Amino acid sequence: MFAIVEIAGLQYKVEQDQKLFVNRLKGEKGDSVSFDKVLLTVNGTITVGAPAVNGITVNAEILDHVKADKVIVFKKKRRKGYKVKNGHRQSLTQIQITGITGFEGASKKAAKKETAKAEAKTEVLSDSATVNFGEDHELNYHLKKHGLSQSKENRETLITLGKAVKVELEKTVLTHEEVDAAIVKNIDTFKALNK
């Protein structure tokens, strides 16, 4: 389990009990700090924020305020007699990650989003997999599939049959397979109409 979090303008990959140096933070030695700008989490599943993951916080404890190693800054312009030598030590804070919290809430939100997406997908699939009894070409397709004439009487019979099957199955829409099964079951009704 780890997270990528933004701390003092820089991004770090952090794990439980990890120690790291970050740019100087406000607070005294021993203080607790928390960071809520979590960009990515991995806890069995990968969650990417847009831009941050909601509900996740990274908690840390300040261990010490230190200075980094000296960096020499040397400037020179040749043939001009210009030379400047400076040193710089960056102020840092050593922190230890005490925990990454909020995975329960985030996982519930992610689960809700996934179920919403799944429902949306089933709705899209149901549009193409169901029969629209208001369209003559769909009714004609099913009648022709079973060798029946595509007359107005047969279409009306199929509509009334569809209503009865909907009541029987307690559904608002029927799939192509259910309509085909209803036609096979009541084929004698259609043959009687054709005589």
PDB file of C-alpha atoms in Angstrom:
ATOM      1  CA  MET A   1       0.000   0.000   0.000  1.00  0.00           C
ATOM      2  CA  PHE A   2       1.433   3.359  -1.012  1.00  0.00           C
ATOM      3  CA  ALA A   3       0.362   6.811  -2.112  1.00  0.00           C
ATOM      4  CA  ILE A   4       1.765   9.644  -4.163  1.00  0.00           C
ATOM      5  CA  VAL A   5       1.263  12.873  -2.242  1.00  0.00           C
ATOM      6  CA  GLU A   6       2.188  16.499  -2.825  1.00  0.00           C
ATOM      7  CA  ILE A   7       4.149  17.958   0.095  1.00  0.00           C
ATOM      8  CA  ALA A   8       5.412  21.550  -0.008  1.00  0.00           C
ATOM      9  CA  GLY A   9       5.141  21.720  -3.784  1.00  0.00           C
ATOM     10  CA  LEU A  10       6.932  18.419  -4.543  1.00  0.00           C
ATOM     11  CA  GLN A  11       5.499  14.948  -5.134  1.00  0.00           C
ATOM     12  CA  TYR A  12       6.636  11.958  -3.074  1.00  0.00           C
ATOM     13  CA  LYS A  13       5.835   8.264  -3.089  1.00  0.00           C
ATOM     14  CA  VAL A  14       5.121   7.413   0.556  1.00  0.00           C
ATOM     15  CA  GLU A  15       4.439   4.241   2.542  1.00  0.00           C
ATOM     16  CA  GLN A  16       3.667   3.446   6.175  1.00  0.00           C
ATOM     17  CA  ASP A  17       6.601   4.200   8.596  1.00  0.00           C
ATOM     18  CA  GLN A  18       8.747   5.690   5.822  1.00  0.00           C
ATOM     19  CA  LYS A  19      11.160   8.508   6.704  1.00  0.00           C
ATOM     20  CA  LEU A  20      11.887  11.237   4.186  1.00  0.00           C
ATOM     21  CA  PHE A  21      13.226  14.755   3.845  1.00  0.00           C
ATOM     22  CA  VAL A  22      10.928  17.449   2.477  1.00  0.00           C
ATOM     23  CA  ASN A  23      11.188  21.219   2.091  1.00  0.00           C
ATOM     24  CA  ARG A  24      10.940  23.052   5.407  1.00  0.00           C
ATOM     25  CA  LEU A  25       7.494  22.741   7.007  1.00  0.00           C
ATOM     26  CA  LYS A  26       5.890  24.856   9.700  1.00  0.00           C
ATOM     27  CA  GLY A  27       5.700  23.188  13.052  1.00  0.00           C
ATOM     28  CA  GLU A  28       7.942  22.028  15.853  1.00  0.00           C
ATOM     29  CA  LYS A  29       9.732  18.752  16.403  1.00  0.00           C
ATOM     30  CA  GLY A  30       7.212  16.085  17.419  1.00  0.00           C
ATOM     31  CA  ASP A  31       4.213  17.836  15.826  1.00  0.00           C
ATOM     32  CA  SER A  32       1.793  15.888  13.644  1.00  0.00           C
ATOM     33  CA  VAL A  33       1.002  17.090  10.131  1.00  0.00           C
ATOM     34  CA  SER A  34      -1.407  15.780   7.515  1.00  0.00           C
ATOM     35  CA  PHE A  35      -1.470  16.152   3.749  1.00  0.00           C
ATOM     36  CA  ASP A  36      -4.718  15.828   1.809  1.00  0.00           C
ATOM     37  CA  LYS A  37      -3.445  16.448  -1.722  1.00  0.00           C
ATOM     38  CA  VAL A  38      -3.064  12.744  -2.553  1.00  0.00           C
ATOM     39  CA  LEU A  39      -2.656  12.243  -6.298  1.00  0.00           C
ATOM     40  CA  LEU A  40      -2.676   8.436  -6.479  1.00  0.00           C
ATOM     41  CA  THR A  41      -3.250   5.520  -4.119  1.00  0.00           C
ATOM     42  CA  VAL A  42      -2.554   1.816  -4.461  1.00  0.00           C
ATOM     43  CA  ASN A  43      -4.332  -0.412  -1.942  1.00  0.00           C
ATOM     44  CA  GLY A  44      -5.245  -3.549  -3.870  1.00  0.00           C
ATOM     45  CA  THR A  45      -6.698  -1.272  -6.532  1.00  0.00           C
ATOM     46  CA  ILE A  46      -5.212   1.802  -8.159  1.00  0.00           C
ATOM     47  CA  THR A  47      -7.107   5.053  -7.578  1.00  0.00           C
ATOM     48  CA  VAL A  48      -6.041   8.076  -9.591  1.00  0.00           C
ATOM     49  CA  GLY A  49      -7.180  11.510  -8.489  1.00  0.00           C
ATOM     50  CA  ALA A  50      -8.510  14.248 -10.707  1.00  0.00           C
ATOM     51  CA  PRO A  51      -6.441  16.105  -9.516  1.00  0.00           C
ATOM     52  CA  ALA A  52      -6.614  14.664  -5.965  1.00  0.00           C
ATOM     53  CA  VAL A  53      -8.222  11.542  -4.499  1.00  0.00           C
ATOM     54  CA  ASN A  54     -11.120  12.513  -2.232  1.00  0.00           C
ATOM     55  CA  GLY A  55     -11.185  11.302   1.359  1.00  0.00           C
ATOM     56  CA  ILE A  56      -7.548  10.138   1.563  1.00  0.00           C
ATOM     57  CA  THR A  57      -5.061  11.835   3.896  1.00  0.00           C
ATOM     58  CA  VAL A  58      -1.427  11.111   4.639  1.00  0.00           C
ATOM     59  CA  ASN A  59      -0.467  11.653   8.284  1.00  0.00           C
ATOM     60  CA  ALA A  60       3.118  12.303   9.336  1.00  0.00           C
ATOM     61  CA  GLU A  61       5.185  13.320  12.342  1.00  0.00           C
ATOM     62  CA  ILE A  62       7.963  15.923  12.230  1.00  0.00           C
ATOM     63  CA  LEU A  63      11.204  14.292  13.406  1.00  0.00           C
ATOM     64  CA  ASP A  64      13.669  17.137  12.929  1.00  0.00           C
ATOM     65  CA  HIS A  65      14.515  20.360  11.085  1.00  0.00           C
ATOM     66  CA  VAL A  66      17.876  20.060   9.304  1.00  0.00           C
ATOM     67  CA  LYS A  67      19.926  21.609   6.529  1.00  0.00           C
ATOM     68  CA  ALA A  68      20.990  19.733   3.420  1.00  0.00           C
ATOM     69  CA  ASP A  69      24.596  19.352   2.246  1.00  0.00           C
ATOM     70  CA  LYS A  70      26.237  22.489   0.943  1.00  0.00           C
ATOM     71  CA  VAL A  71      25.882  23.206  -2.757  1.00  0.00           C
ATOM     72  CA  ILE A  72      28.567  25.430  -4.321  1.00  0.00           C
ATOM     73  CA  VAL A  73      27.262  28.117  -6.685  1.00  0.00           C
ATOM     74  CA  PHE A  74      30.168  29.409  -8.800  1.00  0.00           C
ATOM     75  CA  LYS A  75      29.738  32.120 -11.437  1.00  0.00           C
ATOM     76  CA  LYS A  76      32.443  33.251 -13.846  1.00  0.00           C
ATOM     77  CA  LYS A  77      32.716  35.352 -16.968  1.00  0.00           C
ATOM     78  CA  ARG A  78      35.858  34.605 -18.862  1.00  0.00           C
ATOM     79  CA  ARG A  79      38.274  37.367 -19.762  1.00  0.00           C
ATOM     80  CA  LYS A  80      36.358  39.845 -17.598  1.00  0.00           C
ATOM     81  CA  GLY A  81      37.862  39.122 -14.219  1.00  0.00           C
ATOM     82  CA  TYR A  82      34.427  38.260 -12.810  1.00  0.00           C
ATOM     83  CA  LYS A  83      34.209  35.378 -10.334  1.00  0.00           C
ATOM     84  CA  VAL A  84      31.644  34.829  -7.584  1.00  0.00           C
ATOM     85  CA  LYS A  85      31.564  31.814  -5.295  1.00  0.00           C
ATOM     86  CA  ASN A  86      28.597  31.183  -3.043  1.00  0.00           C
ATOM     87  CA  GLY A  87      27.343  28.249  -1.019  1.00  0.00           C
ATOM     88  CA  HIS A  88      23.782  27.219  -0.287  1.00  0.00           C
ATOM     89  CA  ARG A  89      22.268  24.804   2.228  1.00  0.00           C
ATOM     90  CA  GLN A  90      18.591  24.009   1.699  1.00  0.00           C
ATOM     91  CA  SER A  91      16.387  23.972   4.793  1.00  0.00           C
ATOM     92  CA  LEU A  92      14.689  20.587   5.132  1.00  0.00           C
ATOM     93  CA  THR A  93      12.300  18.839   7.489  1.00  0.00           C
ATOM     94  CA  GLN A  94      12.628  15.155   8.256  1.00  0.00           C
ATOM     95  CA  ILE A  95       9.229  13.503   8.624  1.00  0.00           C
ATOM     96  CA  GLN A  96       8.003   9.983   9.251  1.00  0.00           C
ATOM     97  CA  ILE A  97       4.764   8.757   7.676  1.00  0.00           C
ATOM     98  CA  THR A  98       2.502   7.515  10.473  1.00  0.00           C
ATOM     99  CA  GLY A  99      -0.401   6.389   8.291  1.00  0.00           C
ATOM    100  CA  ILE A 100      -2.477   6.701   5.152  1.00  0.00           C
ATOM    101  CA  THR A 101      -6.127   7.024   6.163  1.00  0.00           C
ATOM    102  CA  GLY A 102      -9.478   7.230   4.448  1.00  0.00           C
ATOM    103  CA  PHE A 103      -9.343   4.095   2.310  1.00  0.00           C
ATOM    104  CA  GLU A 104     -12.708   2.859   3.628  1.00  0.00           C
ATOM    105  CA  GLY A 105     -14.583   5.966   2.478  1.00  0.00           C
ATOM    106  CA  ALA A 106     -12.660   6.156  -0.766  1.00  0.00           C
ATOM    107  CA  SER A 107     -13.333   2.499  -1.552  1.00  0.00           C
ATOM    108  CA  LYS A 108     -17.060   3.030  -0.909  1.00  0.00           C
ATOM    109  CA  LYS A 109     -17.084   6.034  -3.245  1.00  0.00           C
ATOM    110  CA  ALA A 110     -15.162   4.070  -5.871  1.00  0.00           C
ATOM    111  CA  ALA A 111     -17.615   1.166  -5.488  1.00  0.00           C
ATOM    112  CA  LYS A 112     -20.562   3.543  -5.950  1.00  0.00           C
ATOM    113  CA  LYS A 113     -18.957   4.969  -9.095  1.00  0.00           C
ATOM    114  CA  GLU A 114     -18.305   1.460 -10.453  1.00  0.00           C
ATOM    115  CA  THR A 115     -21.902   0.357  -9.814  1.00  0.00           C
ATOM    116  CA  ALA A 116     -23.181   3.533 -11.474  1.00  0.00           C
ATOM    117  CA  LYS A 117     -20.970   2.801 -14.489  1.00  0.00           C
ATOM    118  CA  ALA A 118     -22.160  -0.818 -14.561  1.00  0.00           C
ATOM    119  CA  GLU A 119     -25.792   0.306 -14.427  1.00  0.00           C
ATOM    120  CA  ALA A 120     -25.156   2.772 -17.231  1.00  0.00           C
ATOM    121  CA  LYS A 121     -23.593  -0.027 -19.292  1.00  0.00           C
ATOM    122  CA  THR A 122     -26.552  -2.335 -18.687  1.00  0.00           C
ATOM    123  CA  GLU A 123     -28.921   0.438 -19.710  1.00  0.00           C
ATOM    124  CA  VAL A 124     -26.992   0.926 -22.947  1.00  0.00           C
ATOM    125  CA  LEU A 125     -26.981  -2.820 -23.563  1.00  0.00           C
ATOM    126  CA  SER A 126     -30.671  -3.109 -22.731  1.00  0.00           C
ATOM    127  CA  ASP A 127     -31.570  -0.586 -25.453  1.00  0.00           C
ATOM    128  CA  SER A 128     -30.032  -2.774 -28.146  1.00  0.00           C
ATOM    129  CA  ALA A 129     -31.081  -6.090 -26.590  1.00  0.00           C
ATOM    130  CA  THR A 130     -34.763  -5.263 -26.026  1.00  0.00           C
ATOM    131  CA  VAL A 131     -37.709  -5.153 -28.381  1.00  0.00           C
ATOM    132  CA  ASN A 132     -39.474  -1.854 -29.067  1.00  0.00           C
ATOM    133  CA  PHE A 133     -43.096  -2.795 -29.788  1.00  0.00           C
ATOM    134  CA  GLY A 134     -43.730   0.637 -31.326  1.00  0.00           C
ATOM    135  CA  GLU A 135     -41.409  -0.121 -34.264  1.00  0.00           C
ATOM    136  CA  ASP A 136     -42.999  -2.131 -37.093  1.00  0.00           C
ATOM    137  CA  HIS A 137     -39.644  -3.262 -38.482  1.00  0.00           C
ATOM    138  CA  GLU A 138     -38.756  -4.986 -35.176  1.00  0.00           C
ATOM    139  CA  LEU A 139     -42.093  -6.781 -35.086  1.00  0.00           C
ATOM    140  CA  ASN A 140     -41.721  -7.765 -38.760  1.00  0.00           C
ATOM    141  CA  TYR A 141     -38.255  -9.140 -38.019  1.00  0.00           C
ATOM    142  CA  HIS A 142     -39.610 -11.495 -35.360  1.00  0.00           C
ATOM    143  CA  LEU A 143     -42.582 -12.555 -37.495  1.00  0.00           C
ATOM    144  CA  LYS A 144     -40.352 -13.258 -40.506  1.00  0.00           C
ATOM    145  CA  LYS A 145     -37.897 -15.175 -38.308  1.00  0.00           C
ATOM    146  CA  HIS A 146     -40.656 -17.684 -37.484  1.00  0.00           C
ATOM    147  CA  GLY A 147     -42.055 -17.903 -41.029  1.00  0.00           C
ATOM    148  CA  LEU A 148     -45.165 -15.832 -40.326  1.00  0.00           C
ATOM    149  CA  SER A 149     -46.622 -13.168 -42.601  1.00  0.00           C
ATOM    150  CA  GLN A 150     -45.846  -9.568 -41.735  1.00  0.00           C
ATOM    151  CA  SER A 151     -49.475  -8.468 -41.820  1.00  0.00           C
ATOM    152  CA  LYS A 152     -51.047  -5.810 -39.643  1.00  0.00           C
ATOM    153  CA  GLU A 153     -53.119  -8.423 -37.799  1.00  0.00           C
ATOM    154  CA  ASN A 154     -50.027 -10.440 -36.919  1.00  0.00           C
ATOM    155  CA  ARG A 155     -48.244  -7.316 -35.659  1.00  0.00           C
ATOM    156  CA  GLU A 156     -51.244  -6.393 -33.477  1.00  0.00           C
ATOM    157  CA  THR A 157     -51.380  -9.942 -32.125  1.00  0.00           C
ATOM    158  CA  LEU A 158     -47.690  -9.774 -31.323  1.00  0.00           C
ATOM    159  CA  ILE A 159     -48.180  -6.470 -29.477  1.00  0.00           C
ATOM    160  CA  THR A 160     -51.003  -7.897 -27.324  1.00  0.00           C
ATOM    161  CA  LEU A 161     -48.936 -11.035 -26.752  1.00  0.00           C
ATOM    162  CA  GLY A 162     -45.991  -8.854 -25.668  1.00  0.00           C
ATOM    163  CA  LYS A 163     -48.184  -6.996 -23.168  1.00  0.00           C
ATOM    164  CA  ALA A 164     -49.359 -10.307 -21.701  1.00  0.00           C
ATOM    165  CA  VAL A 165     -45.782 -11.602 -21.410  1.00  0.00           C
ATOM    166  CA  LYS A 166     -44.685  -8.358 -19.704  1.00  0.00           C
ATOM    167  CA  VAL A 167     -47.446  -8.782 -17.110  1.00  0.00           C
ATOM    168  CA  GLU A 168     -46.585 -12.462 -16.681  1.00  0.00           C
ATOM    169  CA  LEU A 169     -42.839 -11.824 -16.222  1.00  0.00           C
ATOM    170  CA  GLU A 170     -43.397  -8.537 -14.327  1.00  0.00           C
ATOM    171  CA  LYS A 171     -41.057  -6.640 -16.647  1.00  0.00           C
ATOM    172  CA  THR A 172     -41.312  -3.331 -18.467  1.00  0.00           C
ATOM    173  CA  VAL A 173     -39.167  -4.408 -21.426  1.00  0.00           C
ATOM    174  CA  LEU A 174     -38.643  -7.735 -23.162  1.00  0.00           C
ATOM    175  CA  THR A 175     -35.510  -9.104 -24.766  1.00  0.00           C
ATOM    176  CA  HIS A 176     -35.447 -10.601 -28.248  1.00  0.00           C
ATOM    177  CA  GLU A 177     -35.130 -14.094 -26.760  1.00  0.00           C
ATOM    178  CA  GLU A 178     -38.243 -13.623 -24.600  1.00  0.00           C
ATOM    179  CA  VAL A 179     -40.278 -12.416 -27.599  1.00  0.00           C
ATOM    180  CA  ASP A 180     -39.095 -15.375 -29.687  1.00  0.00           C
ATOM    181  CA  ALA A 181     -40.063 -17.784 -26.889  1.00  0.00           C
ATOM    182  CA  ALA A 182     -43.521 -16.174 -26.648  1.00  0.00           C
ATOM    183  CA  ILE A 183     -44.046 -16.525 -30.431  1.00  0.00           C
ATOM    184  CA  VAL A 184     -43.045 -20.208 -30.363  1.00  0.00           C
ATOM    185  CA  LYS A 185     -45.345 -20.803 -27.403  1.00  0.00           C
ATOM    186  CA  ASN A 186     -48.322 -19.132 -29.136  1.00  0.00           C
ATOM    187  CA  ILE A 187     -47.587 -20.083 -32.762  1.00  0.00           C
ATOM    188  CA  ASP A 188     -51.080 -21.598 -33.133  1.00  0.00           C
ATOM    189  CA  THR A 189     -52.685 -18.185 -32.533  1.00  0.00           C
ATOM    190  CA  PHE A 190     -50.785 -16.711 -35.480  1.00  0.00           C
ATOM    191  CA  LYS A 191     -51.553 -19.688 -37.725  1.00  0.00           C
ATOM    192  CA  ALA A 192     -55.264 -19.354 -36.903  1.00  0.00           C
ATOM    193  CA  LEU A 193     -55.140 -15.693 -38.005  1.00  0.00           C
ATOM    194  CA  ASN A 194     -53.523 -16.634 -41.335  1.00  0.00           C
ATOM    195  CA  LYS A 195     -56.350 -19.053 -42.252  1.00  0.00           C
TER     196      LYS A 195
END
